[in-house]
Coordinates of C-alpha atoms in Angstrom, one line a residue:
X1 CA 0.0 0.0 0.0
X2 CA 1.4 3.4 -0.9
X3 CA 2.3 5.6 1.9
X4 CA 2.1 9.4 1.7
X5 CA 4.1 11.8 3.9
X6 CA 2.1 14.1 6.0
X7 CA 3.2 17.7 6.5
X8 CA 4.5 16.6 9.9
X9 CA 6.5 13.8 8.3
X10 CA 8.3 16.0 5.7
X11 CA 9.2 18.8 8.2
X12 CA 12.5 17.2 9.1
X13 CA 13.4 16.9 5.5
X14 CA 12.5 20.5 4.8
X15 CA 14.8 21.6 7.7
X16 CA 17.7 19.6 6.3
X17 CA 17.1 21.1 2.9
X18 CA 17.2 24.6 4.3
X19 CA 20.5 24.0 6.1
X20 CA 22.0 22.5 3.0
X21 CA 21.0 25.3 0.7
X22 CA 22.2 28.0 3.1
X23 CA 25.6 26.2 3.4
X24 CA 26.2 26.5 -0.4
X25 CA 27.8 29.3 -2.3
X26 CA 27.1 29.6 -6.1
X27 CA 30.1 30.3 -8.2
X28 CA 30.6 30.4 -12.0
X29 CA 31.5 26.7 -11.8
X30 CA 28.5 25.6 -9.7
X31 CA 27.7 25.3 -6.0
X32 CA 30.6 24.9 -3.5
X33 CA 30.3 24.2 0.1
X34 CA 31.1 27.2 2.3
X35 CA 32.4 26.9 5.9
X36 CA 29.7 27.2 8.5
X37 CA 29.5 30.6 10.2
X38 CA 28.8 30.5 13.9
X39 CA 27.2 33.5 15.5
X40 CA 29.8 35.5 17.4
X41 CA 32.8 33.9 15.7
X42 CA 35.5 36.2 14.5
X43 CA 37.8 35.0 11.7
X44 CA 41.2 36.5 11.0
X45 CA 43.9 35.9 8.5
X46 CA 46.9 33.8 9.6
X47 CA 49.9 36.0 10.8
X48 CA 52.3 37.1 8.1
X49 CA 55.9 35.9 8.4
X50 CA 58.3 38.6 9.8
X51 CA 60.0 40.7 7.1
X52 CA 63.5 39.8 6.0
X53 CA 66.2 41.5 7.8
X54 CA 68.0 44.0 5.6
X55 CA 71.5 42.9 6.4
X56 CA 74.1 44.7 4.3
X57 CA 75.5 41.4 3.1
X58 CA 72.2 40.7 1.4
X59 CA 71.7 44.1 -0.1
X60 CA 75.2 45.0 -1.4
X61 CA 76.8 41.6 -1.6
X62 CA 79.9 40.3 -3.2
X63 CA 80.7 37.0 -4.8
X64 CA 82.8 36.1 -1.9
X65 CA 80.1 36.8 0.7
X66 CA 77.4 35.1 -1.4
X67 CA 79.6 31.9 -1.6
X68 CA 80.3 32.1 2.2
X69 CA 76.6 32.4 2.9
X70 CA 75.7 29.4 0.7
X71 CA 78.5 27.4 2.4
X72 CA 76.9 28.1 5.8
X73 CA 73.5 27.1 4.6
X74 CA 74.8 23.8 3.1
X75 CA 76.6 23.0 6.4
X76 CA 73.4 23.6 8.4
X77 CA 71.4 21.3 6.1
X78 CA 73.9 18.5 6.4
X79 CA 74.3 18.9 10.2
X80 CA 70.5 18.9 10.6
X81 CA 70.2 15.6 8.7
X82 CA 73.0 14.0 10.7
X83 CA 72.3 15.2 14.2
X84 CA 69.1 14.4 16.2
X85 CA 70.5 16.7 19.0
X86 CA 70.6 19.6 16.6
X87 CA 67.1 19.0 15.3
X88 CA 65.8 18.9 18.9
X89 CA 67.7 22.1 19.8
X90 CA 66.2 23.9 16.8
X91 CA 62.7 22.7 17.6
X92 CA 63.1 24.1 21.1
X93 CA 65.0 27.4 20.6
X94 CA 64.3 28.3 16.9
X95 CA 60.6 27.5 16.7
X96 CA 58.8 29.5 14.1
X97 CA 62.1 30.7 12.5
X98 CA 63.2 29.7 9.0
X99 CA 65.9 30.0 6.5
X100 CA 69.0 32.1 7.2
X101 CA 67.5 33.1 10.6
X102 CA 68.3 29.6 11.7
X103 CA 71.2 28.5 9.5
X104 CA 73.4 31.6 9.8
X105 CA 74.8 33.3 12.9
X106 CA 74.0 37.0 13.1
X107 CA 77.7 37.6 13.5
X108 CA 78.2 36.5 9.9
X109 CA 76.8 39.9 9.0
X110 CA 80.0 41.7 10.1
X111 CA 79.3 44.6 7.8
X112 CA 76.6 45.7 10.3
X113 CA 78.9 45.5 13.3
X114 CA 80.0 49.1 14.2
X115 CA 81.8 48.6 17.5
X116 CA 83.3 46.0 19.9
X117 CA 84.2 46.6 23.5
X118 CA 85.5 44.3 26.3
X119 CA 82.8 43.1 28.6
X120 CA 84.2 43.3 32.1
X121 CA 82.8 42.3 35.5
X122 CA 81.4 45.3 37.3
X123 CA 82.2 44.1 40.8
X124 CA 82.2 40.9 42.9
X125 CA 85.3 38.9 43.6
X126 CA 87.1 40.0 40.3
X127 CA 86.1 43.5 39.4
X128 CA 87.2 44.4 35.9
X129 CA 87.9 40.8 34.9
X130 CA 87.2 40.1 31.2
X131 CA 84.0 38.2 30.8
X132 CA 83.4 38.5 27.0
X133 CA 82.5 41.1 24.5
X134 CA 79.9 43.8 23.8
X135 CA 79.2 43.9 20.1
X136 CA 77.2 46.8 18.7
X137 CA 75.1 46.3 15.5
X138 CA 73.9 49.3 13.6
X139 CA 70.2 49.9 13.1
X140 CA 69.0 47.5 10.4
X141 CA 65.6 47.4 8.9
X142 CA 63.6 44.5 10.2
X143 CA 65.8 43.9 13.2
X144 CA 64.5 44.6 16.7
X145 CA 66.1 43.9 20.1
X146 CA 63.6 41.1 20.6
X147 CA 64.2 39.5 17.2
X148 CA 68.0 39.8 17.6
X149 CA 67.7 38.1 21.0
X150 CA 65.9 35.2 19.4
X151 CA 68.5 34.9 16.7
X152 CA 71.2 34.8 19.4
X153 CA 69.4 32.2 21.5
X154 CA 68.8 30.0 18.5
X155 CA 72.5 30.1 17.4
X156 CA 73.7 29.4 21.0
X157 CA 71.4 26.4 21.2
X158 CA 72.6 25.1 17.8
X159 CA 76.2 25.6 18.6
X160 CA 75.8 23.8 21.9
X161 CA 74.1 20.8 20.2
X162 CA 77.1 20.5 18.0
X163 CA 79.4 20.8 21.0
X164 CA 80.7 24.2 19.8
X165 CA 82.9 22.3 17.3
X166 CA 81.3 22.9 14.0
X167 CA 84.2 23.8 11.6
X168 CA 82.2 26.6 9.9
X169 CA 81.6 28.5 13.2
X170 CA 85.2 28.6 14.7
X171 CA 85.1 32.4 14.0
X172 CA 81.8 33.0 15.8
X173 CA 81.7 34.6 19.3
X174 CA 78.7 32.4 20.1
X175 CA 80.4 29.1 19.4
X176 CA 82.2 29.1 22.7
X177 CA 81.1 26.7 25.5
X178 CA 78.8 28.2 28.1
X179 CA 78.3 31.6 26.5
X180 CA 75.1 33.7 27.0
X181 CA 74.0 36.7 25.0
X182 CA 71.9 39.6 26.1
X183 CA 70.6 42.2 23.6
X184 CA 69.8 45.7 24.8
X185 CA 69.0 48.9 22.8
X186 CA 71.9 51.3 22.4
X187 CA 72.3 54.8 21.1
X188 CA 73.9 53.7 17.8
X189 CA 71.8 50.5 17.4
X190 CA 71.7 47.3 19.4
X191 CA 74.3 46.0 21.9
X192 CA 74.9 42.3 22.3
X193 CA 76.6 41.4 25.5
X194 CA 78.2 38.0 25.0
X195 CA 79.4 36.6 28.3
X196 CA 81.4 33.4 28.7
X197 CA 81.4 30.9 31.5
X198 CA 85.2 31.0 32.3
X199 CA 88.3 33.1 31.6
X200 CA 89.4 31.1 28.6
X201 CA 86.0 31.3 27.0
X202 CA 85.9 35.1 27.7
X203 CA 89.2 35.6 26.0
X204 CA 88.1 33.5 23.0
X205 CA 84.8 35.4 22.8
X206 CA 86.4 38.8 22.8
X207 CA 89.1 37.8 20.3
X208 CA 86.6 36.6 17.9
X209 CA 84.5 39.7 18.2
X210 CA 87.5 42.0 17.7
X211 CA 88.5 39.9 14.6
X212 CA 85.0 40.6 13.1
X213 CA 85.5 44.3 13.4
X214 CA 89.1 44.2 12.3
X215 CA 88.1 42.3 9.1
X216 CA 85.9 45.3 8.1
X217 CA 88.6 47.9 8.8
X218 CA 91.1 46.3 6.4

C-alpha cells in the first residue's frame, strides 16, 4: 500500500534542505560548500611571516660573501640531517624561525657591526675581569632587540648541540662553550653582551668579536 508523507512527516526533510541550501555558495562553476559561520565567531587571516632583515651582506653583496653564505646554509642542512640533537635544539630554541635566521649566525653579517668593546665584571670577587665582549650592531631594517635576542638564543642552542665544534663556526663569538648573549638597545643600534662561563671562554669570545670588526677595517 502506498504511503504518503504528511506535513508533519516532511518537516525534518525541509529543515535539512534549508540547512544544505544556506551552506552552499554559487560560483561560476556551480555550487561549492562554504564553511559554517557560527554566531559571534571572528575569523582572522593567519599571521604574516616577519619581514626579511635588511643585512648589508644581502643588499650590497659580493661573490665572496654570497659563496660564504651558501656554504653556511649547506653545512646547516647537512648537520640537521646528521644530528638528532641539533634538530631537537632547533625545535626548542628556533621554533617559528626559518631560512637564514636559523642557518646563519647574526655575527656573519659583520658589515653591520659598528663597535666591539670588552665586557668586564662590574664588581664581585674579580672587578674588571674580562667576561666576554659587547658587540654593537647598527640599526638594520627588520631587526628589533627582541628579534636579535631570538637569533642569538637560536644560534647558541645550535652551537651547543654541535658541542661548539662545527668547523664553519670557529670564528663566531657564540660558538664558545657556556656563552650567554643579552641584547639591549643602544644609542647607535643594538648592543649584544656576550658573556662566557670561564676566563678562557671570555678571551676567545672577545678575540673573535674583535676579529670581526678588524676584518671590516682592512
